[in-house]
Each structure stands twice: as structure tokens, then as C-alpha cells.
Short mmCIF file of C-alpha atoms in Angstrom, two decimals:
data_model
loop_
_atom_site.label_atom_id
_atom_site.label_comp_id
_atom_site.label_asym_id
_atom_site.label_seq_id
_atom_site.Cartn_x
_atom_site.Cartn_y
_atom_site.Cartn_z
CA UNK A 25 107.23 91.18 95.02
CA UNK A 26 108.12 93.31 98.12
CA UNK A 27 105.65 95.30 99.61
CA UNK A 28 107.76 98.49 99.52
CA UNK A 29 108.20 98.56 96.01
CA UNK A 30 104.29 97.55 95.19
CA UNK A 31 101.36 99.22 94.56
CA UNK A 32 99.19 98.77 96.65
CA UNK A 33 96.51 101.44 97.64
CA UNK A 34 94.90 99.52 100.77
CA UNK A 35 91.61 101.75 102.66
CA UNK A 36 91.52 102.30 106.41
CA UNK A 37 87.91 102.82 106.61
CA UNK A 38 84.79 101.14 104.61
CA UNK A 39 83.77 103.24 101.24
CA UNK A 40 80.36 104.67 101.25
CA UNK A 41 79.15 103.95 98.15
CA UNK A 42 79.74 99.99 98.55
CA UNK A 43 76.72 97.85 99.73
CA UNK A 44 77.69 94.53 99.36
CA UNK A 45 81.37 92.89 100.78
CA UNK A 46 83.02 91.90 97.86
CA UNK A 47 82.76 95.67 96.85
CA UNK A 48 83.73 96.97 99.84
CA UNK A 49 86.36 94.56 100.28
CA UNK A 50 87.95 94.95 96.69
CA UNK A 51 87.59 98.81 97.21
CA UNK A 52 89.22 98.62 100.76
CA UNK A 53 92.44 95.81 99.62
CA UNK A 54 93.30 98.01 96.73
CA UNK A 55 91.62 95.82 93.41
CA UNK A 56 89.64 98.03 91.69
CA UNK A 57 88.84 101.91 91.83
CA UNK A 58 85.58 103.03 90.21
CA UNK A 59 86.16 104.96 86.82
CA UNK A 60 82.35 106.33 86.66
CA UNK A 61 79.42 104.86 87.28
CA UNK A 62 79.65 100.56 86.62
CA UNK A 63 83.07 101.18 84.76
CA UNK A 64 86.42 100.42 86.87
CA UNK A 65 90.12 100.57 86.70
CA UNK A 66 92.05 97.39 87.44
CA UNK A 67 94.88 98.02 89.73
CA UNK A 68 97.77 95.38 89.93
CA UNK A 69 96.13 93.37 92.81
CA UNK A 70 93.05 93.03 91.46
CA UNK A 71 94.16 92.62 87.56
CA UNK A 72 96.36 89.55 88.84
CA UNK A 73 93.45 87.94 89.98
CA UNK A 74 91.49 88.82 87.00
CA UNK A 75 94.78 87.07 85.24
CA UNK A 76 94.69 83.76 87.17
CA UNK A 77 90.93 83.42 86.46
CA UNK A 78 92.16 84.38 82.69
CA UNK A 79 94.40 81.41 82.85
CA UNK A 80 92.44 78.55 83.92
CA UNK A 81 89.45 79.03 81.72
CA UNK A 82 92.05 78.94 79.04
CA UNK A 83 93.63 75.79 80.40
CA UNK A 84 90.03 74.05 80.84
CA UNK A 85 88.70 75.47 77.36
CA UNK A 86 92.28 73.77 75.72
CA UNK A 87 91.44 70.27 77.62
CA UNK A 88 87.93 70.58 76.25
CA UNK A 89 89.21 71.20 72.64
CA UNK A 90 87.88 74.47 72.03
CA UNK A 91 89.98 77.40 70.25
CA UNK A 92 90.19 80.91 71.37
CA UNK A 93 90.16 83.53 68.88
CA UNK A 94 90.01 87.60 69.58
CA UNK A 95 86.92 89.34 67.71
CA UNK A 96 86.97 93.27 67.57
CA UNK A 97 84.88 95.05 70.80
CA UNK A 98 83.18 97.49 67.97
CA UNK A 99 80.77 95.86 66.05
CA UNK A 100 78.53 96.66 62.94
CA UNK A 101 75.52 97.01 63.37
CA UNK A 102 74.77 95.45 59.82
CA UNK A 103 75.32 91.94 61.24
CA UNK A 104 72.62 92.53 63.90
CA UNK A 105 70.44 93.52 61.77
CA UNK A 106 70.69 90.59 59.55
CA UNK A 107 69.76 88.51 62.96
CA UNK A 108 66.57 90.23 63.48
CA UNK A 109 69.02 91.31 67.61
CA UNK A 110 69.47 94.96 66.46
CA UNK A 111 66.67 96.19 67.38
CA UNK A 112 65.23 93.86 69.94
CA UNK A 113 68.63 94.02 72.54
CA UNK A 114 67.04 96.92 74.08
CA UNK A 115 69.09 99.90 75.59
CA UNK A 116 71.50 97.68 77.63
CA UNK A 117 73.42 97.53 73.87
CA UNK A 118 75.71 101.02 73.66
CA UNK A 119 75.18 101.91 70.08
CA UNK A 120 77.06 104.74 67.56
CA UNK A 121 78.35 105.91 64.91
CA UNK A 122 81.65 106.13 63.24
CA UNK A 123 83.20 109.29 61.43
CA UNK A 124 81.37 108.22 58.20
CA UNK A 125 78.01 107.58 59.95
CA UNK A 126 78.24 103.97 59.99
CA UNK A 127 75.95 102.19 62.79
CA UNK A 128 78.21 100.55 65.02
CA UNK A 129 77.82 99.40 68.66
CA UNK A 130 79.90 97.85 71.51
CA UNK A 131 79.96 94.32 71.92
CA UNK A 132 77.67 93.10 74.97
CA UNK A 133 78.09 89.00 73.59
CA UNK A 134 78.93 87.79 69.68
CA UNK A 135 76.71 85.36 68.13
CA UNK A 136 76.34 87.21 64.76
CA UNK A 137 80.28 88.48 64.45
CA UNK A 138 81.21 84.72 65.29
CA UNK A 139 79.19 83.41 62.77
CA UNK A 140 79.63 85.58 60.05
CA UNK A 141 83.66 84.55 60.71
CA UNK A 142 82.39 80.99 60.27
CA UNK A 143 80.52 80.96 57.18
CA UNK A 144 83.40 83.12 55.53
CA UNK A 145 85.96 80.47 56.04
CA UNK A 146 83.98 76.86 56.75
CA UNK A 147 81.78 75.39 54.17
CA UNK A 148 81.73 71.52 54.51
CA UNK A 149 80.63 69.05 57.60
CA UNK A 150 84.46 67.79 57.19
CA UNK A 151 85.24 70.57 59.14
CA UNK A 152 83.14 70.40 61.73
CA UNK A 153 82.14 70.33 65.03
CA UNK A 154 84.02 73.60 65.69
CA UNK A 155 84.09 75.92 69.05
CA UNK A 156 85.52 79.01 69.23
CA UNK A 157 85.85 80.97 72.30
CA UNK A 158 87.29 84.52 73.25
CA UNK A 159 87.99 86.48 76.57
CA UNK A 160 87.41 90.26 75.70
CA UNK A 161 86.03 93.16 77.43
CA UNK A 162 81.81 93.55 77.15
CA UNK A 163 79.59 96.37 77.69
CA UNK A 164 75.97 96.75 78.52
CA UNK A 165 74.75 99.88 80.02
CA UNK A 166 72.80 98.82 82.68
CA UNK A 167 70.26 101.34 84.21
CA UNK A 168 71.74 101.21 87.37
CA UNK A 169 74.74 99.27 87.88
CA UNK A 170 75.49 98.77 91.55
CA UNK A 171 77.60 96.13 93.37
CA UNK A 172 81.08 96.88 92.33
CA UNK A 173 82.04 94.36 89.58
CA UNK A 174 79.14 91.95 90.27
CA UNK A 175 76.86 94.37 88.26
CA UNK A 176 79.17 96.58 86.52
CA UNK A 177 78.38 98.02 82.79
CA UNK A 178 81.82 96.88 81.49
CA UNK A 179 82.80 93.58 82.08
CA UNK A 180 85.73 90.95 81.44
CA UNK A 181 83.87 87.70 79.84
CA UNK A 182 84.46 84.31 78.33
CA UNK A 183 82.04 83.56 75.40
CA UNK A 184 81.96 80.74 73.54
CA UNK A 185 80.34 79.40 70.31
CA UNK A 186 80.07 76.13 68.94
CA UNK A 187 79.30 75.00 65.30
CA UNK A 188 77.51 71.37 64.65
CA UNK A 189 76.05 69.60 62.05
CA UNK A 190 72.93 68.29 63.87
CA UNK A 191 71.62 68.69 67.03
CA UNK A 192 72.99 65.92 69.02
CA UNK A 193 76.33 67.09 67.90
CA UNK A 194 75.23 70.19 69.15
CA UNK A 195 74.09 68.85 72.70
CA UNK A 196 77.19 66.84 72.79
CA UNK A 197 78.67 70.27 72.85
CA UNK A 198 76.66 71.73 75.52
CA UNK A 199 77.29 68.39 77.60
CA UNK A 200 80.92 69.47 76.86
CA UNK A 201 80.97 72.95 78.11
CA UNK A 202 78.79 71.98 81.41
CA UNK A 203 81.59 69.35 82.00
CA UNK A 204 84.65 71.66 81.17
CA UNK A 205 82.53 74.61 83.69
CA UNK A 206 82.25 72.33 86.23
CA UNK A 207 85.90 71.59 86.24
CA UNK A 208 86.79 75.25 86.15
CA UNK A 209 84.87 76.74 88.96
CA UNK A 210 85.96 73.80 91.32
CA UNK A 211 89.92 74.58 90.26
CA UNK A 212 88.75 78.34 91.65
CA UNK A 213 87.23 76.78 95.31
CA UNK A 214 83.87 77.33 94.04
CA UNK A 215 81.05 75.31 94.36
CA UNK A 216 78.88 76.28 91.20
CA UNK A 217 75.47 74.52 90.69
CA UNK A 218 73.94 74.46 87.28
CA UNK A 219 70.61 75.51 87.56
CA UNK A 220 67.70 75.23 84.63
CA UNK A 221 67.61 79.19 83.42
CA UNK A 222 65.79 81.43 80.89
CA UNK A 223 67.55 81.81 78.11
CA UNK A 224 66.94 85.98 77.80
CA UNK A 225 67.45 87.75 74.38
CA UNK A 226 70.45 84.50 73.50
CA UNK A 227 67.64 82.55 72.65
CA UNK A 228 66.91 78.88 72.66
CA UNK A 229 64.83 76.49 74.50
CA UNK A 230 67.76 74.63 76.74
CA UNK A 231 69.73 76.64 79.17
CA UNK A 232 71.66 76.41 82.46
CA UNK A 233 73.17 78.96 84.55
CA UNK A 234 75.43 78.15 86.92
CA UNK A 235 74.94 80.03 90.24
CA UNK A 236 77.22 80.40 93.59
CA UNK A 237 75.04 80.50 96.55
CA UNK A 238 75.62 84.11 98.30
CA UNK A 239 73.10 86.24 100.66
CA UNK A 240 73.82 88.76 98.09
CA UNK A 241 73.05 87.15 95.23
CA UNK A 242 70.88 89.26 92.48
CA UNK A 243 68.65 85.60 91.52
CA UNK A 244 66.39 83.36 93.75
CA UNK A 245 67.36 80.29 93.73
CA UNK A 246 65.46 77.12 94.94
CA UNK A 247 67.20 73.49 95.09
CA UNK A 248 67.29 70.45 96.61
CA UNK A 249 69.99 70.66 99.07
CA UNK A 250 71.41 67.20 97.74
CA UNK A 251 73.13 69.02 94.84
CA UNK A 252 75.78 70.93 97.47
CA UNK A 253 77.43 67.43 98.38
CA UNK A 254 78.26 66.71 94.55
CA UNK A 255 81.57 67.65 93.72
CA UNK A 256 83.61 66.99 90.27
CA UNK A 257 87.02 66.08 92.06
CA UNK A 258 90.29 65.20 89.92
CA UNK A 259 88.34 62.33 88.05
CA UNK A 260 89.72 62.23 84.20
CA UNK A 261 87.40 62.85 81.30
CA UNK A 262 87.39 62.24 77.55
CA UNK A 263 85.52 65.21 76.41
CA UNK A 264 85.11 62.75 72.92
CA UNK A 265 83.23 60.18 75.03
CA UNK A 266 79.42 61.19 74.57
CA UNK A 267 77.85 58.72 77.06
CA UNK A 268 80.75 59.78 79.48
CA UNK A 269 79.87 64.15 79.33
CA UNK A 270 76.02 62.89 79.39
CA UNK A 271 76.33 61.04 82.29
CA UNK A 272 78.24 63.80 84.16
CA UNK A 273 75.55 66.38 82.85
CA UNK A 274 72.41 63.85 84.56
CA UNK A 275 74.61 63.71 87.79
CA UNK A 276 74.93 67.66 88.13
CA UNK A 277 71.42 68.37 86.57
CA UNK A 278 68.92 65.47 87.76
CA UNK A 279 67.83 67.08 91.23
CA UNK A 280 65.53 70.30 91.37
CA UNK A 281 68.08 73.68 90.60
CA UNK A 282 65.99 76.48 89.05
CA UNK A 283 66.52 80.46 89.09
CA UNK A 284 63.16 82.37 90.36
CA UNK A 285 62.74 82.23 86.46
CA UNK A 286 62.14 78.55 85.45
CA UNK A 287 60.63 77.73 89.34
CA UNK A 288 58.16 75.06 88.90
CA UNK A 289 56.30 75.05 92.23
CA UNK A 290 55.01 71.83 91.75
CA UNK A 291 58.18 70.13 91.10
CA UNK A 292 59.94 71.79 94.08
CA UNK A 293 57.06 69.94 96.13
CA UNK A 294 58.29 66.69 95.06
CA UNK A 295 61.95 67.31 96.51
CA UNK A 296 61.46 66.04 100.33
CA UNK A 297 60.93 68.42 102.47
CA UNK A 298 63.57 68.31 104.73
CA UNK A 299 65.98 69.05 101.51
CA UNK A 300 63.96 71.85 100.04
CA UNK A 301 66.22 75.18 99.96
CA UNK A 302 65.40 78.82 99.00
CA UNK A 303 68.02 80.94 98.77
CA UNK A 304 69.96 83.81 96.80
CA UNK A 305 72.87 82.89 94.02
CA UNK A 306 75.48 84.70 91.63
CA UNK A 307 75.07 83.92 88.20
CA UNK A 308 78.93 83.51 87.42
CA UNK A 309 78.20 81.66 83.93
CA UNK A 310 75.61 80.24 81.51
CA UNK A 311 75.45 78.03 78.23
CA UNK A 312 73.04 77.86 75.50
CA UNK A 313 71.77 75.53 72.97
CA UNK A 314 69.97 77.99 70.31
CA UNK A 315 69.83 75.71 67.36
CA UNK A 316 70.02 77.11 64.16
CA UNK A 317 68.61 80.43 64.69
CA UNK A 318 71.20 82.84 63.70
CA UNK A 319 72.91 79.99 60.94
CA UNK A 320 69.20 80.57 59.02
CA UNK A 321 69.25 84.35 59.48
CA UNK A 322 72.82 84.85 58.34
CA UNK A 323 73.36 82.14 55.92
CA UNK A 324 75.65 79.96 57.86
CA UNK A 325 75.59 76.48 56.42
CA UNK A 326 77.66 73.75 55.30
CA UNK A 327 77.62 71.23 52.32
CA UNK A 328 75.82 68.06 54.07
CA UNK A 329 76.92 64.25 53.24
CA UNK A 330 74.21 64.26 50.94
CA UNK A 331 75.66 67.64 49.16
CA UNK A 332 72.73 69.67 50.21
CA UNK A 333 73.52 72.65 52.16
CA UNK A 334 72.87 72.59 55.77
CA UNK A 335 72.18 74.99 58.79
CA UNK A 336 74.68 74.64 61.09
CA UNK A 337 72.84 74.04 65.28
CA UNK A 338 74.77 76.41 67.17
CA UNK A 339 75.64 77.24 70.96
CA UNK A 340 77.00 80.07 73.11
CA UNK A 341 78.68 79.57 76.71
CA UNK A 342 79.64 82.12 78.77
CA UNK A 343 82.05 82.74 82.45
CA UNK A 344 82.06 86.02 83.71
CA UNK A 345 85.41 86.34 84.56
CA UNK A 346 85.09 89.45 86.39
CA UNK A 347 82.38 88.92 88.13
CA UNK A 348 84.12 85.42 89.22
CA UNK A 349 86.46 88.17 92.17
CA UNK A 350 83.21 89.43 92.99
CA UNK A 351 81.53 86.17 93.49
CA UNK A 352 84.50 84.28 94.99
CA UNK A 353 84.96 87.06 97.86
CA UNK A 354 81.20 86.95 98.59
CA UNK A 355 81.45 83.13 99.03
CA UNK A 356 84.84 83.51 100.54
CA UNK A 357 86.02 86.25 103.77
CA UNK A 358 85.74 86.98 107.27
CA UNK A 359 85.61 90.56 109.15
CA UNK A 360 89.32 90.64 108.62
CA UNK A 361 89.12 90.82 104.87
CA UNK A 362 89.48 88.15 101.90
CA UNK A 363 90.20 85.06 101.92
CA UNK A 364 91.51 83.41 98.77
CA UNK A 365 90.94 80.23 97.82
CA UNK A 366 94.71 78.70 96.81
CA UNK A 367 93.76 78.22 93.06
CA UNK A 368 93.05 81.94 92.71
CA UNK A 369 95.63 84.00 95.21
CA UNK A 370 97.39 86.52 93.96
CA UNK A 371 100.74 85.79 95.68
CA UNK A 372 100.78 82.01 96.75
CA UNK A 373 102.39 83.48 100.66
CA UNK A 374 102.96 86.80 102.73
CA UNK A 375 105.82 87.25 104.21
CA UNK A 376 105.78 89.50 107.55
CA UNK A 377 109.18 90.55 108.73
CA UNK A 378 108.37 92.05 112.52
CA UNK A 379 111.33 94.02 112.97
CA UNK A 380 113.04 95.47 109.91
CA UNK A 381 116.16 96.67 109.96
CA UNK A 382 117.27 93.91 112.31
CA UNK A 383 120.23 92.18 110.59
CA UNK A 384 119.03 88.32 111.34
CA UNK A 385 115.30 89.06 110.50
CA UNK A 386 116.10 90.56 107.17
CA UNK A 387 118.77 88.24 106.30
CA UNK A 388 115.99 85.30 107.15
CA UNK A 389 113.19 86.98 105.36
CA UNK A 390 115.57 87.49 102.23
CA UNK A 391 116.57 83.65 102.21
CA UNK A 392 112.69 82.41 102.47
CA UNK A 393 111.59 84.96 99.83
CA UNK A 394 114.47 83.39 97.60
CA UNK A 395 113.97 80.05 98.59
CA UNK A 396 110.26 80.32 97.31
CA UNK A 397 110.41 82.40 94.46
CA UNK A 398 112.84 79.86 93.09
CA UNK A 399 110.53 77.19 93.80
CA UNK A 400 108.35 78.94 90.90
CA UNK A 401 106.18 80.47 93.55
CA UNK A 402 105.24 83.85 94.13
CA UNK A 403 105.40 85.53 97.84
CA UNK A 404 104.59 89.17 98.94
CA UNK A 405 107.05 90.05 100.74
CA UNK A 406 106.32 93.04 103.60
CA UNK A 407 109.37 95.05 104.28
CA UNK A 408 108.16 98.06 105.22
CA UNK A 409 109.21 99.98 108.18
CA UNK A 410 106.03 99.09 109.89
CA UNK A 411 104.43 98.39 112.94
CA UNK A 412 103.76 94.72 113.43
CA UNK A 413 99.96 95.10 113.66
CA UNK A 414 99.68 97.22 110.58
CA UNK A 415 101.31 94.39 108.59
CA UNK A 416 98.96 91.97 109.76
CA UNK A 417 95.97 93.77 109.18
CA UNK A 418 97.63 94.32 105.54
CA UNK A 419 98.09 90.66 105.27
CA UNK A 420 94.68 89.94 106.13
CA UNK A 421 92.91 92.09 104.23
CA UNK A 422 94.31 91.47 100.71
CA UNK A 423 93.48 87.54 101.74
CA UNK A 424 96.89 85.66 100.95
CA UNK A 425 95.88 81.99 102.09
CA UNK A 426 99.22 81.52 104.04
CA UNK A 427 101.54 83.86 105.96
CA UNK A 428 105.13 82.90 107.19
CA UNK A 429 105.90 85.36 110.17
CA UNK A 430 109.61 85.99 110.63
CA UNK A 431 110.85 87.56 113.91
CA UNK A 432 114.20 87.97 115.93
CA UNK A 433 112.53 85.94 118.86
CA UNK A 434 111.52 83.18 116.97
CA UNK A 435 115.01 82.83 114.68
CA UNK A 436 116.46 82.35 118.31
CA UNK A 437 114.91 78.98 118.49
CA UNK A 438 115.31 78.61 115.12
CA UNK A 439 111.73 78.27 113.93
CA UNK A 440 109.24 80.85 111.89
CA UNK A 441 105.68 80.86 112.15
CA UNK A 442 103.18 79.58 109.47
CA UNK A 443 99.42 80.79 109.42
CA UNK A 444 96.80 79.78 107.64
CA UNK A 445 94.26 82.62 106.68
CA UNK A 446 91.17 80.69 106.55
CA UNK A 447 91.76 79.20 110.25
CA UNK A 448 93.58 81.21 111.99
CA UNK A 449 95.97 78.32 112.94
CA UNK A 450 99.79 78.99 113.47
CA UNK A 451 102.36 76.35 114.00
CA UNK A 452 106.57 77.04 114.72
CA UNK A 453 108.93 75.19 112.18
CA UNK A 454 111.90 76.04 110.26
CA UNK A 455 112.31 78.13 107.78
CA UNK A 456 113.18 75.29 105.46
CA UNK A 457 110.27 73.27 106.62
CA UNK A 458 107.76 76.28 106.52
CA UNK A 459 108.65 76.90 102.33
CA UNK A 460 108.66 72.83 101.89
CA UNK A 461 104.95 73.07 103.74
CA UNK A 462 104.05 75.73 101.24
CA UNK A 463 105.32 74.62 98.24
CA UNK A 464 103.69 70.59 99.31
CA UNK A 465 100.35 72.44 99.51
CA UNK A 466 100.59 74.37 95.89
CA UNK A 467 101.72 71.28 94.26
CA UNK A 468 98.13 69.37 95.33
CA UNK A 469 96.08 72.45 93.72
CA UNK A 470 97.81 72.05 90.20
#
């Protein structure tokens, strides 16, 4: 893409209404502009971020073996009201009615439309275990959403659901979705820690949030700081392999992690001192294992081996994807702006050409921006008639991790300059050598 041609609304000067950085910084770079109050537009920065997040919960849901489906965002209210939820939600849940004064209401999670599709079409254990997962817009009308997209009323989410026979089936499947989490948040440069959680109006007695450490975070947290140095890594995993997911759900879950909810102040006095932490987090995800409370309200069950029929122990999981930009700005920028991690960026590389219109610089900036796009990457390529500094400050604030500077004193000696955004360091090579760097350093984040 070339910066000319983009859209790209960028702000001078710091919004008013934003109190925290990542809205301020998502306002200021051009993401998001506020519809009304906790509702937003997505403009093309921001909505290819929201894409790349899209993308690798899909790819990390497929290795997991779990099947996306799309469920309607209007609901009936019938099928809440068969789960006892319809009137218990509270006023978070936006509720109408249709032309012929049907109850309806917009979706704020799917447990009962989910499993009314499953006991329409599934009727034996044969066919089980079964997740299906969706990425769809949610609302819940907060009372007073603040914080840009980290406590908006309409929101982009993943939400899963899971269908079992019994229960270890069923906490097989939760082991599964910690695992394939785990995996996800680390392919977006974020360190998520599941923490023991209350389960809310979901339901169900077992429960982990995962939460990224930020000042700004809307949860107390309190750990033991020995959970920060685990990290998943590129080790492989057989999502089949029960002993394998369990094990990987003790490692991440053994040490004290609780929200402000769950806080057992006599456990956290066990956790040495010295390793005791209290601090603020962003919920950016949470499973559940619920049983089989909405199978027995709704009628969801499945001939048994012994022919009997048989409530079904369900699950939910859920990523907010939106609030993942939030969340990963928060955890990830400087004065200057955002810094992406490489997993995430929008374009993989900036290009800055410092004097456009010269013949060399442009014909160098043209080759490099060819050279890379046809190595299946995607640069941003600034060719406006600019001043130097402007460009920079553009670069910086929209966060692309590298930056190849191209200018007619450099091409003398024949070199370019490569900058990295998250420190500051430059280094002179060729042009050739500079989109070989780049590409070397995509290929290790695949």
C-alpha cells in the first residue's frame, strides 16, 4: 500500500475524551473513530489488525479441531427463556421486538442458540465430542462504557462451545482450549496468564480467565511472580493426547493466579514472599466448564452406549478479539506511539522515502516495495510530498515494527537504513540485504 493512496486519518494532538493509551493511541493512529457512546467504526488500519487477530484464532481453533460456524446476532428470546438466562442477564442484554411483537434480543454470548443447533441435528455419543466456535459481533450495553474498545458495548468475540458425553470428556475439552489459548496469545507477543475466575451469569464451578498484566487493567490481579517466566514456545502438541493438554494445564495453572474475585488471602500467604505480586490485568479471554446445565434445561441429550438418553456436559470459551488491539497496545508502546508486536502488524515494514521526487530515491523505494511485496509481504510505503520528520512521526505512531529509510545520501554509498521500532536501533546495508533481513525475521514468526 502507498501512503498517498491510503486512508489514513492520523491526529496531531491527544483526544479528550480518551483516558487510557491504547484509546488515545488508536484514536490518534487512525484505528477506530467512536460511533456513539461504546460503539465504533473500524477504519482500514485498525480493521486489518482486527483481521490478523481474526486469522490466528482461526488457525489455532483448526489445529485444536474445533469447527467454526456463524449463528445469527438477533436472537429469540424463547430460547432464553427455556434456560431460566432471560430474565436473570440483567440490563447489559439489549432486548426488542420484531414487527410482529416477537421478543428478540442481541446476542451478548450463545449457549442456548448453540445448543438448540445441537440437539436439532446430533442425537447419538457416535458423534461426539463436538466444538463449535464462531467470531461474530456481541453487544452488551454497559452502563458506562469507557476505555475505547477495552470496554466498549459492541464488541468483536470468539465463543466457543463444546459438546461431551461425560465430564472428563468435557475437561479434556477445557484442557484443550487452555492449551490452544495459550498458543494463540503467545503467536500475538502476549504474555497471557490464566488466572482462577468467577464464572459470572455463564455459570459453572471451574473457570479461568486469562489476563495481560497492564496499569490499566479493569481486574486486580494477585500472582506469584513465577508464572511470568513460563512461556509455551514452538513445542508440538497432540490436542488427542489427554495426559499431554493436562500436563500443560498443571504447568500454566499450579502457582497462585486469581482475579480480586477468587483471591484466597490465605493461599497468597503461602507463595514466598519475595514472589508475591499485586497488580492490575486485562481480561482478554475466559473458558468455562458448566456441565450440563443448559443440555437439562433445553433437552440436549444423546442416546448413551447403554441406549438411555444422556445430558450432554458442556463448555463455552471465549477471546475478545477486539479487545486483544486494546490490550496489546497497553502492553505494547512508547511516547512515540504503538509498537506492534511482528505477529500482529498491520504492514510487516514502512517504507520512508526522504526526498520524493528525486529520480534515484523513488526509483530505489519502487524496487524495495516490489522486491517485498513479491516476497508475500506487505510494506507501507510513504510517498508523500512530505517533510522528513512528519513521515517519521507517521511511522512511529501507527507502530510498524521495522522501517527501511531510503535517501539520496545514503543510495550514494549504496546502503539504506533499517530501524527497528521497539529499539530504536538503525544499521546501513543494501537494499537487497535490508528486504532479505526483513523477510529472515517474518519467516521465524510463522
Amino acid at each position: 500500500m502507498r501512503l498517498s493512496r491510503y486512508f489514513l486519518p492520523v491526529l496531531k494532538e491527544n483526544p479528550s475524551e480518551a483516558q487510557i493509551v491504547s484509546h488515545r493511541l488508536m484514536l490518534r493512529a487512525g484505528m477506530i473513530k467512536q460511533a456513539s457512546a461504546g460503539i465504533y467504526s473500524w477504519l482500514p488500519l485498525g480493521f486489518k489488525v482486527l483481521r490478523k487477530l481474526e486469522n490466528i484464532v482461526h488457525e489455532e481453533q483448526a489445529k485444536a479441531g474445533h469447527i467454526a460456524i456463524q449463528m445469527p446476532i438477533l436472537q429469540s428470546a424463547d430460547l432464553w427463556r427455556e434456560s431460566g438466562r432471560y430474565d436473570d442477564y440483567g440490563q447489559e442484554m439489549l432486548r426488542m421486538q420484531d414487527r410482529h411483537g416477537r421478543d428478540m434480543l442481541y446476542t451478548p454470548t450463545a449457549e442456548e442458540l448453540v445448543t438448540d443447533i445441537f440437539r436439532g441435528h446430533v442425537s447419538s455419543y457416535k458423534d461426539l465430542p463436538l466444538t463449535l466456535y464462531q467470531i461474530q459481533w456481541k453487544f452488551r450495553d454497559e452502563i458506562r462504557p469507557r476505555f475505547g474498545v477495552m470496554r466498549g458495548r459492541e464488541f468483536y468475540m470468539k465463543d466457543g462451545y463444546n459438546f461431551d458425553l461425560t465430564k472428563e470428556d468435557a475437561l479434556h475439552a477445557y484442557n484443550r482450549h487452555l492449551v490452544s489459548y495459550l498458543r494463540t496469545y503467545e503467536r500475538m507477543g502476549l504474555q497471557a496468564i490464566p488466572m482462577r475466575a468467577d464464572s459470572g451469569p455463564i455459570g459453572g464451578d471451574d473457570t479461568h480467565e486469562f489476563l495481560v498484566l497492564a496499569d490499566t487493567g479493569e481486574s486486580e490481579v494477585f500472582y506469584d511472580s513465577a508464572v511470568t517466566d513460563l512461556t509455551f514456545g514452538d513445542r508440538q502438541i497432540d490436542y488427542d493426547n489427554r495426559e499431554q493438554c493436562q500436563a500443560i494445564l498443571e504447568e500454566f495453572t499450579s502457582k497462585y493466579a486469581r482475579t480480586d474475585e477468587t483471591h484466597d488471602e490465605a493461599l497468597f500467604n503461602q507463595v514466598p514472599e519475595e514472589r508475591r505480586r499485586v497488580a492490575r490485568g486485562i481480561e482478554v479471554g475466559q473458558i468455562f466448564y458448566f456441565g450440563t446445565k443448559y443440555s437439562e434445561a433445553m433437552g440436549a441429550t444423546v442416546q448413551g452406549p447403554d441406549g438411555k438418553p444422556t445430558p450432554v456436559h458442556m463448555g463455552s470459551h471465549g477471546i475478545g478479539v477486539s479487545r486483544l488491539i486494546g490490550a496489546i497496545i497497553e502492553a505494547s508502546h512508547d511516547d512515540k506511539g504503538i509498537i506492534w508486536p511482528e505477529g500482529v502488524t498491520p504492514f510487516h515494514c514502512g517504507i520512508v522515502n526522504l526526498k520524493q521526487g528525486d529520480d534515484e530515491a523513488d526509483v530505489a523505494c519502487e524496487k524495495l516495495y516490489g522486491a517485498l511485496t513479491a516476497l508475500g509481504l506487505e510494506p507501507l510505503y510513504d510517498d508523500r510530498n512530505e517533510r522528513a520528520g512528519g513521515k517519521f512521526a507517521t511511522m512511529d505512531l501507527i507502530g510498524l515494527p521495522w522501517r527501511i529509510t531510503v535517501g539520496p545520501r545514503g543510495l550514494k554509498n549504496g546502503v539504506v537504513e533499517l530501524t527497528c521500532r521497539r529499539t530504536g536501533e538503525s544499521e546501513e546495508l543494501s537494499p537487497e540485504a535490508a528486504v532479505t533481513k526483513v523477510a529472515e525475521i517474518y519467516e521465524r514468526t510463522v
